mmCIF file of C-alpha atoms and ligand atoms in Angstrom:
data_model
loop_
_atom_site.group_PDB
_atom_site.id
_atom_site.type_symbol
_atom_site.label_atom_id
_atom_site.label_comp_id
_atom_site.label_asym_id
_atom_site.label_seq_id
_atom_site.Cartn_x
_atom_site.Cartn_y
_atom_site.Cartn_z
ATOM 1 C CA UNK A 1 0.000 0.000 0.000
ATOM 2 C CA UNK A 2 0.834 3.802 -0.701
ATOM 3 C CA UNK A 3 2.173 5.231 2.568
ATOM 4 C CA UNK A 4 4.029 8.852 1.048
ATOM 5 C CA UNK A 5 4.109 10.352 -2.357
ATOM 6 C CA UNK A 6 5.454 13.724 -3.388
ATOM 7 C CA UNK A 7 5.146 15.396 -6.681
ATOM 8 C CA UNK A 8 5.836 18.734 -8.117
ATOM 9 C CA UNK A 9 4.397 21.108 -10.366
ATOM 10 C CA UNK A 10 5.162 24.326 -12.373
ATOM 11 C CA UNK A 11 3.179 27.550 -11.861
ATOM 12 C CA UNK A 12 1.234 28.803 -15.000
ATOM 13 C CA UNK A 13 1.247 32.286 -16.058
ATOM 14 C CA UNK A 14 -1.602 32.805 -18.758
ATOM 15 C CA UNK A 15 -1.488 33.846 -21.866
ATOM 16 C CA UNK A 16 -4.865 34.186 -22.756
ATOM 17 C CA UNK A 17 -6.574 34.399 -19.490
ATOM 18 C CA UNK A 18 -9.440 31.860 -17.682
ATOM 19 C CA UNK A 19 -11.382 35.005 -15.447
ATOM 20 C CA UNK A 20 -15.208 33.994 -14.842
ATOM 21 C CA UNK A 21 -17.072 30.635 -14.059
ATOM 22 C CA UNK A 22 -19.141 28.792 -15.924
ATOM 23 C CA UNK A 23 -20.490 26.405 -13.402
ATOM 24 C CA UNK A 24 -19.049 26.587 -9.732
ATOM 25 C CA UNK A 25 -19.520 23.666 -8.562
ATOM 26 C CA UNK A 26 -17.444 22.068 -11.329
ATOM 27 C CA UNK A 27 -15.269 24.847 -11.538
ATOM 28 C CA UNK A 28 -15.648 25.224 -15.317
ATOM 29 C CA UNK A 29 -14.226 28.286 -16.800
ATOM 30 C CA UNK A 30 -16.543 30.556 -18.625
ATOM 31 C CA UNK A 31 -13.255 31.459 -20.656
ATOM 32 C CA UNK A 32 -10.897 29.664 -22.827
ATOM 33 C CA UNK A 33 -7.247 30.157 -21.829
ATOM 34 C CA UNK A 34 -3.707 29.302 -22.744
ATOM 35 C CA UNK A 35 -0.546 29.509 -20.595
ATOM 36 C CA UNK A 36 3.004 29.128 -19.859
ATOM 37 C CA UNK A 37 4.392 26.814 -17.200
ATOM 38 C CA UNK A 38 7.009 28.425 -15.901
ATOM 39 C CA UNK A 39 10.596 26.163 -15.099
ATOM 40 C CA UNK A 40 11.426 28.863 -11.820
ATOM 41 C CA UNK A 41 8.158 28.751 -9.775
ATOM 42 C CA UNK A 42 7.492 25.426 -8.562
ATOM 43 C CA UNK A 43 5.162 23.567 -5.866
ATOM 44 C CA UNK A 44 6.609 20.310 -4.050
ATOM 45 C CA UNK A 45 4.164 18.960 -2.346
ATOM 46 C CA UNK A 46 4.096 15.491 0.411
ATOM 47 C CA UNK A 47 1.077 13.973 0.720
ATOM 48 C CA UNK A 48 1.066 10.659 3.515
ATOM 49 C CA UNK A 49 -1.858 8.564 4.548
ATOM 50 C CA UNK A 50 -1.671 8.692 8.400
ATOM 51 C CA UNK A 51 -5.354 6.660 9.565
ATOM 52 C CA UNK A 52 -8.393 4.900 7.618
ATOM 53 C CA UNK A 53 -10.876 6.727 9.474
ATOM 54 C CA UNK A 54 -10.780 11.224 8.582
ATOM 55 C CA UNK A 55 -13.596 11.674 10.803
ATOM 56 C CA UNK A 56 -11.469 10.195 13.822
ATOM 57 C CA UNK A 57 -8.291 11.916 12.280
ATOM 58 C CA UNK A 58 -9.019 14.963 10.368
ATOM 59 C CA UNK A 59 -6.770 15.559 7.434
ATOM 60 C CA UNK A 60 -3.934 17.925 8.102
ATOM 61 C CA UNK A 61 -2.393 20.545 5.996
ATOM 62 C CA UNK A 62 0.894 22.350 6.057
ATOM 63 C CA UNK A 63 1.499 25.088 3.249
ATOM 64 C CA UNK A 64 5.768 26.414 3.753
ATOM 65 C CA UNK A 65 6.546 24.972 6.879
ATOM 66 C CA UNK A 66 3.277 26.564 9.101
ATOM 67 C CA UNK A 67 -0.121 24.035 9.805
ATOM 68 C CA UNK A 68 -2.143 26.007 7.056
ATOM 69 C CA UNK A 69 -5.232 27.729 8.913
ATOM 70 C CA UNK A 70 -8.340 29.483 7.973
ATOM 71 C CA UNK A 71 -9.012 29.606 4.088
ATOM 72 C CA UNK A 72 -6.507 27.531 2.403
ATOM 73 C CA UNK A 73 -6.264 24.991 4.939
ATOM 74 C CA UNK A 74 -9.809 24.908 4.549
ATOM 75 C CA UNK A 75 -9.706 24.781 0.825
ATOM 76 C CA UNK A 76 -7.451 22.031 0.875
ATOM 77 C CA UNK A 77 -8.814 20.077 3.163
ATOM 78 C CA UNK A 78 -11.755 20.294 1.010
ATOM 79 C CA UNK A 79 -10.162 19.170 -1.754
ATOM 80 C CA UNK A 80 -8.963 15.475 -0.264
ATOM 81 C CA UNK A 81 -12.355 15.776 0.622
ATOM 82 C CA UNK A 82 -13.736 15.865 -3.030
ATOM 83 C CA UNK A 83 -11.538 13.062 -3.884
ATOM 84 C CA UNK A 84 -13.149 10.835 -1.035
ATOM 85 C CA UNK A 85 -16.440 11.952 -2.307
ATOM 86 C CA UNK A 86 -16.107 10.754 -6.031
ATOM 87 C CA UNK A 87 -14.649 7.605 -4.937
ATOM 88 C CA UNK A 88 -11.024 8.065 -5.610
ATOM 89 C CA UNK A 89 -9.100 7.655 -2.449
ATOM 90 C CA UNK A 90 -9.918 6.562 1.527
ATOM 91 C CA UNK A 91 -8.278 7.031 4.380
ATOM 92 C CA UNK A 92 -6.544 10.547 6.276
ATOM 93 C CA UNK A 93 -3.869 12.477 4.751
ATOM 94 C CA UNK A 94 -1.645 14.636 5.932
ATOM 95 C CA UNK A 95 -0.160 17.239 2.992
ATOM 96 C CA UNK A 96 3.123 19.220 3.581
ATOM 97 C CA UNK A 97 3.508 21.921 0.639
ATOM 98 C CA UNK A 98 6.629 23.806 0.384
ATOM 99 C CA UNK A 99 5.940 26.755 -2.759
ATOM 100 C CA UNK A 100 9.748 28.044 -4.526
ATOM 101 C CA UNK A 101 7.916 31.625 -4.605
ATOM 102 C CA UNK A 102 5.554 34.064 -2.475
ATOM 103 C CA UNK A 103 2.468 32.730 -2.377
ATOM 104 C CA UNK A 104 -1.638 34.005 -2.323
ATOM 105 C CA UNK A 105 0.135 37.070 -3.910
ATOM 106 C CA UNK A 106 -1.498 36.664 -7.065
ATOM 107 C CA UNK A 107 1.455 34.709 -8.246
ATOM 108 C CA UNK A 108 -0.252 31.983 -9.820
ATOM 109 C CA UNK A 109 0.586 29.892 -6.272
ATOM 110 C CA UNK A 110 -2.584 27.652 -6.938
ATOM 111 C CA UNK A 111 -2.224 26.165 -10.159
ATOM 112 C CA UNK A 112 1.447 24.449 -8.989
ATOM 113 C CA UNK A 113 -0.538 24.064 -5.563
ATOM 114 C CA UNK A 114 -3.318 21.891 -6.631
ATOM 115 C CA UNK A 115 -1.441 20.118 -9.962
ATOM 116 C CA UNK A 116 1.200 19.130 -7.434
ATOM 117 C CA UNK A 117 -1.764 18.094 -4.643
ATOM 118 C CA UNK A 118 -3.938 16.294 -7.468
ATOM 119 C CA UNK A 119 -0.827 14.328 -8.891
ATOM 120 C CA UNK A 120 -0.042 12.891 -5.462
ATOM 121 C CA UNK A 121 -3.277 11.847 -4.598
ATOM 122 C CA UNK A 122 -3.677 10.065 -7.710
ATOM 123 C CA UNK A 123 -0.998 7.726 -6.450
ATOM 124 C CA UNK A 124 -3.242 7.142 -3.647
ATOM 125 C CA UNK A 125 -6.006 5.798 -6.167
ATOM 126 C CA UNK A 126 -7.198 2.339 -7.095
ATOM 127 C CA UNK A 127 -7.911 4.002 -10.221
ATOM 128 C CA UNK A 128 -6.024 4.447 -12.914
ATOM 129 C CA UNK A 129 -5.866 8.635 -13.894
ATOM 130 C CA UNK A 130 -4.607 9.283 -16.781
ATOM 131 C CA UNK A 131 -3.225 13.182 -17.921
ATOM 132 C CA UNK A 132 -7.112 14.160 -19.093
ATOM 133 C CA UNK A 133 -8.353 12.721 -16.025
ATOM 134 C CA UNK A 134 -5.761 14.408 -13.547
ATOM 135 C CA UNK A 135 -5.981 17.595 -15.458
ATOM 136 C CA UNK A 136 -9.803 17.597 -14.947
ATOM 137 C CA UNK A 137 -9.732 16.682 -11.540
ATOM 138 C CA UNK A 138 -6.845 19.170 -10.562
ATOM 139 C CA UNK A 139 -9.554 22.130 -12.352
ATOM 140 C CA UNK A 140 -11.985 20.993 -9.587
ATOM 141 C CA UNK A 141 -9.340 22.131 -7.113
ATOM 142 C CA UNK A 142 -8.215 25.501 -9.207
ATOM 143 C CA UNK A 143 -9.315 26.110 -12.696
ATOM 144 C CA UNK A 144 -5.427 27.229 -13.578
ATOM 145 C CA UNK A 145 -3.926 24.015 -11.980
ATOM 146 C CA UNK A 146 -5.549 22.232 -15.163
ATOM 147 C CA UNK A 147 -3.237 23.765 -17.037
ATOM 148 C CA UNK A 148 -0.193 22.900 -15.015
ATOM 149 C CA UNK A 149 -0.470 19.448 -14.921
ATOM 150 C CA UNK A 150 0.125 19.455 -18.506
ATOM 151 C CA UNK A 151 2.852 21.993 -18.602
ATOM 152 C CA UNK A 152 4.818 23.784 -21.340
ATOM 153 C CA UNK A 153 2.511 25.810 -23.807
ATOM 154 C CA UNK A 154 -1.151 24.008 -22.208
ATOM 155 C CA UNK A 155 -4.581 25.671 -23.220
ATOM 156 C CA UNK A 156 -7.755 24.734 -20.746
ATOM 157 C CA UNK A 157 -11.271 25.082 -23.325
ATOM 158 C CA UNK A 158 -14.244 26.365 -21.980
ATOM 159 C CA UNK A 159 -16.224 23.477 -22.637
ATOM 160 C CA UNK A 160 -18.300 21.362 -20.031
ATOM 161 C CA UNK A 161 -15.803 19.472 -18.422
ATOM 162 C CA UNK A 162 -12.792 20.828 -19.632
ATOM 163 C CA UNK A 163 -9.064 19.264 -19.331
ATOM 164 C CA UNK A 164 -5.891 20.895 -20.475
ATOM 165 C CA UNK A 165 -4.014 20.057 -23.342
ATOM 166 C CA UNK A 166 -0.589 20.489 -24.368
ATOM 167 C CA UNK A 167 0.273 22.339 -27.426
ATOM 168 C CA UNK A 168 3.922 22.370 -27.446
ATOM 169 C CA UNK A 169 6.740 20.565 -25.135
ATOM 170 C CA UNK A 170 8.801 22.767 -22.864
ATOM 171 C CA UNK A 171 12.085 22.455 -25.022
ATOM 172 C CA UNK A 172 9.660 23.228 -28.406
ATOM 173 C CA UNK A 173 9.157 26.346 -26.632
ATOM 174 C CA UNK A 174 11.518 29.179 -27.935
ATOM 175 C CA UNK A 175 10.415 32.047 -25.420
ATOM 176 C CA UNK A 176 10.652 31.863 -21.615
ATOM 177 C CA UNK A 177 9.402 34.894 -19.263
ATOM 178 C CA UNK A 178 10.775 36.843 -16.599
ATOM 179 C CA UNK A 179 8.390 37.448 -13.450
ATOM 180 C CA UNK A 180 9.464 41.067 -11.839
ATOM 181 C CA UNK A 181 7.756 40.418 -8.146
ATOM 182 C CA UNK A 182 6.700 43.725 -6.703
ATOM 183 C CA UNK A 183 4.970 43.111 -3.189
ATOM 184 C CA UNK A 184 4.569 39.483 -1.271
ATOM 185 C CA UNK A 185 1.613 40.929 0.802
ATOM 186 C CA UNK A 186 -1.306 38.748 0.308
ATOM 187 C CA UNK A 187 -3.838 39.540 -2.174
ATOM 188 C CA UNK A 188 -7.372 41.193 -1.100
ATOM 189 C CA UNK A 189 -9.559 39.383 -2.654
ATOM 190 C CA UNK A 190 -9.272 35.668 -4.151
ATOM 191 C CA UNK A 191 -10.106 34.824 -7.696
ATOM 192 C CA UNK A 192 -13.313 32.825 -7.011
ATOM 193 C CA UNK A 193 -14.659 35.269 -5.301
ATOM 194 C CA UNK A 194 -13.032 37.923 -7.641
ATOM 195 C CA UNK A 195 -14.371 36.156 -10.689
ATOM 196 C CA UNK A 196 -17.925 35.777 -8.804
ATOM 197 C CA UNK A 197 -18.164 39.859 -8.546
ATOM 198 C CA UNK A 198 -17.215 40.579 -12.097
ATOM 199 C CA UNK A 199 -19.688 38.020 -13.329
ATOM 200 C CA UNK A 200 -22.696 39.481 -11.577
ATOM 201 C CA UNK A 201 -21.728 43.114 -11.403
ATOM 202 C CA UNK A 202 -19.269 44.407 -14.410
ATOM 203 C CA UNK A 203 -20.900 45.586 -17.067
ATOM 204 C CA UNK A 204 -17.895 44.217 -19.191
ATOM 205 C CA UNK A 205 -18.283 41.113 -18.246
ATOM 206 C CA UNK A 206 -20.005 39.779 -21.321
ATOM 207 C CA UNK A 207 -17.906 41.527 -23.749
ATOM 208 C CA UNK A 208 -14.639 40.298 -21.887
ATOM 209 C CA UNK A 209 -15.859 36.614 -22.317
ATOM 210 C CA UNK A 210 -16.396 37.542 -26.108
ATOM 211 C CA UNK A 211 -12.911 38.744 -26.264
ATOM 212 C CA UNK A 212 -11.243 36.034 -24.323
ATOM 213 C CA UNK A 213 -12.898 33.297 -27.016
ATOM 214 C CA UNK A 214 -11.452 35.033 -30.076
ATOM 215 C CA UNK A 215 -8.135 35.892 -28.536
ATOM 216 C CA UNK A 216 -8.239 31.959 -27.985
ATOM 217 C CA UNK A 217 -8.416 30.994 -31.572
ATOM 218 C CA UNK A 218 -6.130 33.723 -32.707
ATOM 219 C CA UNK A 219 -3.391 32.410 -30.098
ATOM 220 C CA UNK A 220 -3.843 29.014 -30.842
ATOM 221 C CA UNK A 221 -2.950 30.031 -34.446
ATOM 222 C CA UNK A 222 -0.148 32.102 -33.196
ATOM 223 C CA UNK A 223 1.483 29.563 -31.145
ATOM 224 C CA UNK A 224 1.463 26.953 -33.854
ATOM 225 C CA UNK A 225 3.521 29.228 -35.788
ATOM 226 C CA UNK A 226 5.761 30.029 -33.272
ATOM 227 C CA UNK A 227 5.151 34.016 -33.680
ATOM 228 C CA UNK A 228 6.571 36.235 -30.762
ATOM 229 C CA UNK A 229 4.582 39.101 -31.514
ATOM 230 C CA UNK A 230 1.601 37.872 -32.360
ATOM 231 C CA UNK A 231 1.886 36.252 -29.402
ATOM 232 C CA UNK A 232 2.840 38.677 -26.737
ATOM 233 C CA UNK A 233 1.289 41.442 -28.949
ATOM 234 C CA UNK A 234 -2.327 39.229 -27.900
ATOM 235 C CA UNK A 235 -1.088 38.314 -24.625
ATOM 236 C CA UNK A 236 -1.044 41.856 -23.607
ATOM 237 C CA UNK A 237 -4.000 43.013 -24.664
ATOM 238 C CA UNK A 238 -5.720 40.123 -23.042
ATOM 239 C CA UNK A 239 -4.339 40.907 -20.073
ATOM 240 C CA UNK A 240 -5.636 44.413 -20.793
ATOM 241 C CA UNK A 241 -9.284 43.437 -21.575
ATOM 242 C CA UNK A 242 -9.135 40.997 -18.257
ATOM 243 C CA UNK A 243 -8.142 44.097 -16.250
ATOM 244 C CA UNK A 244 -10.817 46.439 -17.332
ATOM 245 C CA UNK A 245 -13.412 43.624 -16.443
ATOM 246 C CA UNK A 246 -11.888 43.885 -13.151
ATOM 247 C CA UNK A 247 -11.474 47.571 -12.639
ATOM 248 C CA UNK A 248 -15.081 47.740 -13.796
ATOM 249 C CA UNK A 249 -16.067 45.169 -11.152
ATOM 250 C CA UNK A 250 -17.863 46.603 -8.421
ATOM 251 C CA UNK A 251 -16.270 46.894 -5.758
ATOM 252 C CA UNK A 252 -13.557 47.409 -8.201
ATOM 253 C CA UNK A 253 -11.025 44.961 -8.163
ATOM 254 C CA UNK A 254 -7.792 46.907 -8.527
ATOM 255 C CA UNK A 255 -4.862 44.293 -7.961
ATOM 256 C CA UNK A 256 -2.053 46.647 -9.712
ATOM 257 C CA UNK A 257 -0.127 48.729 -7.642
ATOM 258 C CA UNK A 258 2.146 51.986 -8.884
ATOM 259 C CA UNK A 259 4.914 49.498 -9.773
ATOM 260 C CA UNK A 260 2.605 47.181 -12.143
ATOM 261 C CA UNK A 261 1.672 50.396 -13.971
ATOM 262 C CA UNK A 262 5.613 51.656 -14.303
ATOM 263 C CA UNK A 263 6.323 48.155 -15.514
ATOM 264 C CA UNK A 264 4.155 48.210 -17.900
ATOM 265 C CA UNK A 265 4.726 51.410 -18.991
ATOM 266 C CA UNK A 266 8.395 50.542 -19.273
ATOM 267 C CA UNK A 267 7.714 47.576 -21.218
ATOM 268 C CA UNK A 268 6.095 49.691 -24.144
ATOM 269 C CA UNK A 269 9.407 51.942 -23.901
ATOM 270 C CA UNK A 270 11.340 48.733 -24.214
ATOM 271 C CA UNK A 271 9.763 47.794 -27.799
ATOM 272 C CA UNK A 272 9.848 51.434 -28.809
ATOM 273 C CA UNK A 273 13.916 50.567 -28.041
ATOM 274 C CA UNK A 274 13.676 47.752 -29.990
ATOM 275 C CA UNK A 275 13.573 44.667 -27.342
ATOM 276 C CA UNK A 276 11.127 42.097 -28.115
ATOM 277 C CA UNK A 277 9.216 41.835 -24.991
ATOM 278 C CA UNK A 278 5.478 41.704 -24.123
ATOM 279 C CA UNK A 279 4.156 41.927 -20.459
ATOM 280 C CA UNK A 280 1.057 40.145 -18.760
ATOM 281 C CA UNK A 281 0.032 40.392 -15.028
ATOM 282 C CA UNK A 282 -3.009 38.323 -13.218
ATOM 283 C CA UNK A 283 -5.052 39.170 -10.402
ATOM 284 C CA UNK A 284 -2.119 40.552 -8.363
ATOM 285 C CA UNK A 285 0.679 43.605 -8.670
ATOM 286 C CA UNK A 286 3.073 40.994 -10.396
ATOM 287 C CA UNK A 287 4.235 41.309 -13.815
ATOM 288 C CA UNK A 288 5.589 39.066 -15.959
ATOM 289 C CA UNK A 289 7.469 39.577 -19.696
ATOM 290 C CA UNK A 290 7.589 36.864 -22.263
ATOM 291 C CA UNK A 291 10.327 37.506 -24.315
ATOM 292 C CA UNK A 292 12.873 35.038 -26.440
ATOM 293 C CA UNK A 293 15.133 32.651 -24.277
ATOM 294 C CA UNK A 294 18.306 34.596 -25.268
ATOM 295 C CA UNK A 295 17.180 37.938 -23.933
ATOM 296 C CA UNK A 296 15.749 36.968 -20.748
ATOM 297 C CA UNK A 297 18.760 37.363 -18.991
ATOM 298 C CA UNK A 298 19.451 40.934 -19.781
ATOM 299 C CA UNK A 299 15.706 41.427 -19.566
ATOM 300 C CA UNK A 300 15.678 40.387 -15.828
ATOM 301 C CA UNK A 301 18.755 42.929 -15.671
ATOM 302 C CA UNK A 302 16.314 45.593 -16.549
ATOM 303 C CA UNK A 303 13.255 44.730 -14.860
ATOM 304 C CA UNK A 304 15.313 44.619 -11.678
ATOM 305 C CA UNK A 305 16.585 47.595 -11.992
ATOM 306 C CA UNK A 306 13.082 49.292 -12.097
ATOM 307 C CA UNK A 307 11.964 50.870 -8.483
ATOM 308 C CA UNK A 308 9.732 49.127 -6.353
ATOM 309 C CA UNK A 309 10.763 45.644 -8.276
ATOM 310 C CA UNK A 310 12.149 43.479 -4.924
ATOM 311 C CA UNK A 311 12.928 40.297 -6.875
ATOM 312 C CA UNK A 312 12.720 38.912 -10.544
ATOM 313 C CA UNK A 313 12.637 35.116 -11.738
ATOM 314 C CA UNK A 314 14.223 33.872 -15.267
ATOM 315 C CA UNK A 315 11.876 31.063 -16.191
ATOM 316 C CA UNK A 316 12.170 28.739 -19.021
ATOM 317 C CA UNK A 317 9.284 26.505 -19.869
ATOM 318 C CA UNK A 318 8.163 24.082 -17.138
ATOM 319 C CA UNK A 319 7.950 20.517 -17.224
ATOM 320 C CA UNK A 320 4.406 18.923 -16.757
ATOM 321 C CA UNK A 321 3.635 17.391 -12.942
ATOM 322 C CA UNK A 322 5.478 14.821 -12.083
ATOM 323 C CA UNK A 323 5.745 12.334 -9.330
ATOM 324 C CA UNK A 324 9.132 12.687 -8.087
ATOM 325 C CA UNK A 325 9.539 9.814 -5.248
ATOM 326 C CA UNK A 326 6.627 6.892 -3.805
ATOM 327 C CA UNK A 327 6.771 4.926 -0.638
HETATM 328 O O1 LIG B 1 -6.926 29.151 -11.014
HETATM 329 P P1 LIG B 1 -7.474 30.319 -10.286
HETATM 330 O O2 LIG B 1 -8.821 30.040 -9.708
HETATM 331 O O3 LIG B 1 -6.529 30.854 -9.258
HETATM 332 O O4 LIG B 1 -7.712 31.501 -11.341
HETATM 333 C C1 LIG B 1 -6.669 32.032 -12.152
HETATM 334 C C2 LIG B 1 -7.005 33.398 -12.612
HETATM 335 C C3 LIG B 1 -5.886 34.159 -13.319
HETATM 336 O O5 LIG B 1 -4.627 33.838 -12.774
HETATM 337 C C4 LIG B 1 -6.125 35.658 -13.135
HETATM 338 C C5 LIG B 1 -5.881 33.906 -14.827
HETATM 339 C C6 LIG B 1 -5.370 32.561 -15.292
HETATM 340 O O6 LIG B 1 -5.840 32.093 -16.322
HETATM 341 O O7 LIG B 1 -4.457 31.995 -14.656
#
């Protein structure tokens, strides 16, 4: 029997961006979206069957060292929960999660979170999960930990049951991107509930969904041939249209901060200089550039030296979620 797995997982930074539900309690995305894993931001997570019985031993979570408390304790704990519920595992688990990067920042902490949870459970299982399966099951956790489990260049439909597919292998990738991390205070407001308000009360909302399924298609056919800026010219201005659904939100969800806005000010000064680089930020102050792999270096050179930046990561393409030891 099972007694200890760990696996690890890539964050995803999207491309085209998954903001809005389609059905909660599936957690289907109301968008279509396609993303980056990202080699520099990873999850490693421990996951050990302690007891038979979780309502005589409740399931424990640690998230970086600290017994995880309130909401993403919770959350977790809710997850191993789902998987007892559709059949998948028994038993009590205790999960020890150890994140390479700040995390509920807006830094993309739960897609690496839950691909890395999901593909440790699944060692737990009497069934056999394949990548569709995992990727599905890891959506029911966090929509953008769908993506993650497949890694490199993955895109997540908006269909009913959606499960992430990958488009092009990590080494087939010829960009990488360079995070510029501006602030490791923890984000206001989560994306469920972030996605929740702009469903019911931005006016934008429909018109954002509208735009998020043709700057799909358009990627998709920009990917396949490899284009930079068609690419990063559509990544930006999907992260654009994603924001003003947000800022139109109400209460407005403003997650930038005065260093998001110089960074991607800076970034259109870049291009104007001649350096192919395109920016993209999610529902936090981060930013992050996708550029070519031989100008990431000096690009993490400049981001750095941009006030209010406190750390950058060079990432190449990650690696999907693997299981990296069983007991
Ligand atoms: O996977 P979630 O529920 O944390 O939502 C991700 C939302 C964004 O990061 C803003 C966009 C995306 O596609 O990753």
């Amino acid at each position: 029997m099972t007694r200890r797995v760990t696996a690890r997982a890539c964050a995803n930074i999207a491309l085209v961006k998954y903001w809005g539900k389609r059905d909660e309690r599936r957690n289907t995305p109301a968008t279509p979206s396609i993303s980056l894993a990202l080699s520099g931001l990873t999850t490693t997570t421990t996951v050990e069957r302690f007891g038979d019985d979780p309502s005589e031993m409740p399931d424990h979570v640690e998230l970086n060292g600290d017994a995880a408390r309130g909401d993403s304790g919770a959350r977790v704990a809710g997850y191993i929960s789902l998987w007892r519920d559709l059949g998948l595992i028994d038993g009590a688990y205790a999960v020890y999660s150890q994140n390479d990067f700040p995390t509920g920042t807006g830094l993309a902490s739960s897609s690496s979170g839950f691909a890395a949870l999901a593909a440790a459970l699944a060692e737990f299982s009497e069934q056999k999960l394949n990548a569709v399966n995992l990727s599905r099951l890891a959506r029911r956790g966090s929509g953008s930990a769908a993506r993650s489990i497949a890694g490199g260049i993955a895109a997540l439909p908006s269909t009913s049951d959606p499960a992430a597919r990958r488009l092009v292998e990590p080494n087939d990738v010829p960009w990488g991107m360079v995070v510029a991390i501006v602030e490791t205070a923890p984000k206001t407001v989560g994306s469920t509930e972030g996605m929740n308000l702009s469903r019911s009360t931005s006016p934008y909302y429909g018109s954002w969904v509208t735009i998020a399924k043709h700057d799909y298609r358009a990627m998709l056919s920009a990917i396949r041939d490899r284009d930079l800026v068609r690419t990063g010219e559509l990544a930006e201005s999907n992260c654009y249209a994603m924001q003003a659904c947000m800022l139109t939100t109400h209460p407005p969800l403003l997650y930038w901060n005065e260093v998001t806005t110089r960074l991607m000010r800076r970034v259109l000064a870049w291009r104007r200089e001649g350096v192919r680089v395109y920016a993209t930020a999610d529902a936090g102050p981060h930013v992050c550039f996708l550029a070519d792999r031989a100008d990431l270096d000096a690009l993490a050179g400049k981001a750095a030296s941009v006030e209010g930046v406190t750390d950058v990561n060079v990432s190449l393409p990650g690696a999907p979620a693997e299981v990296v030891s069983k007991e």
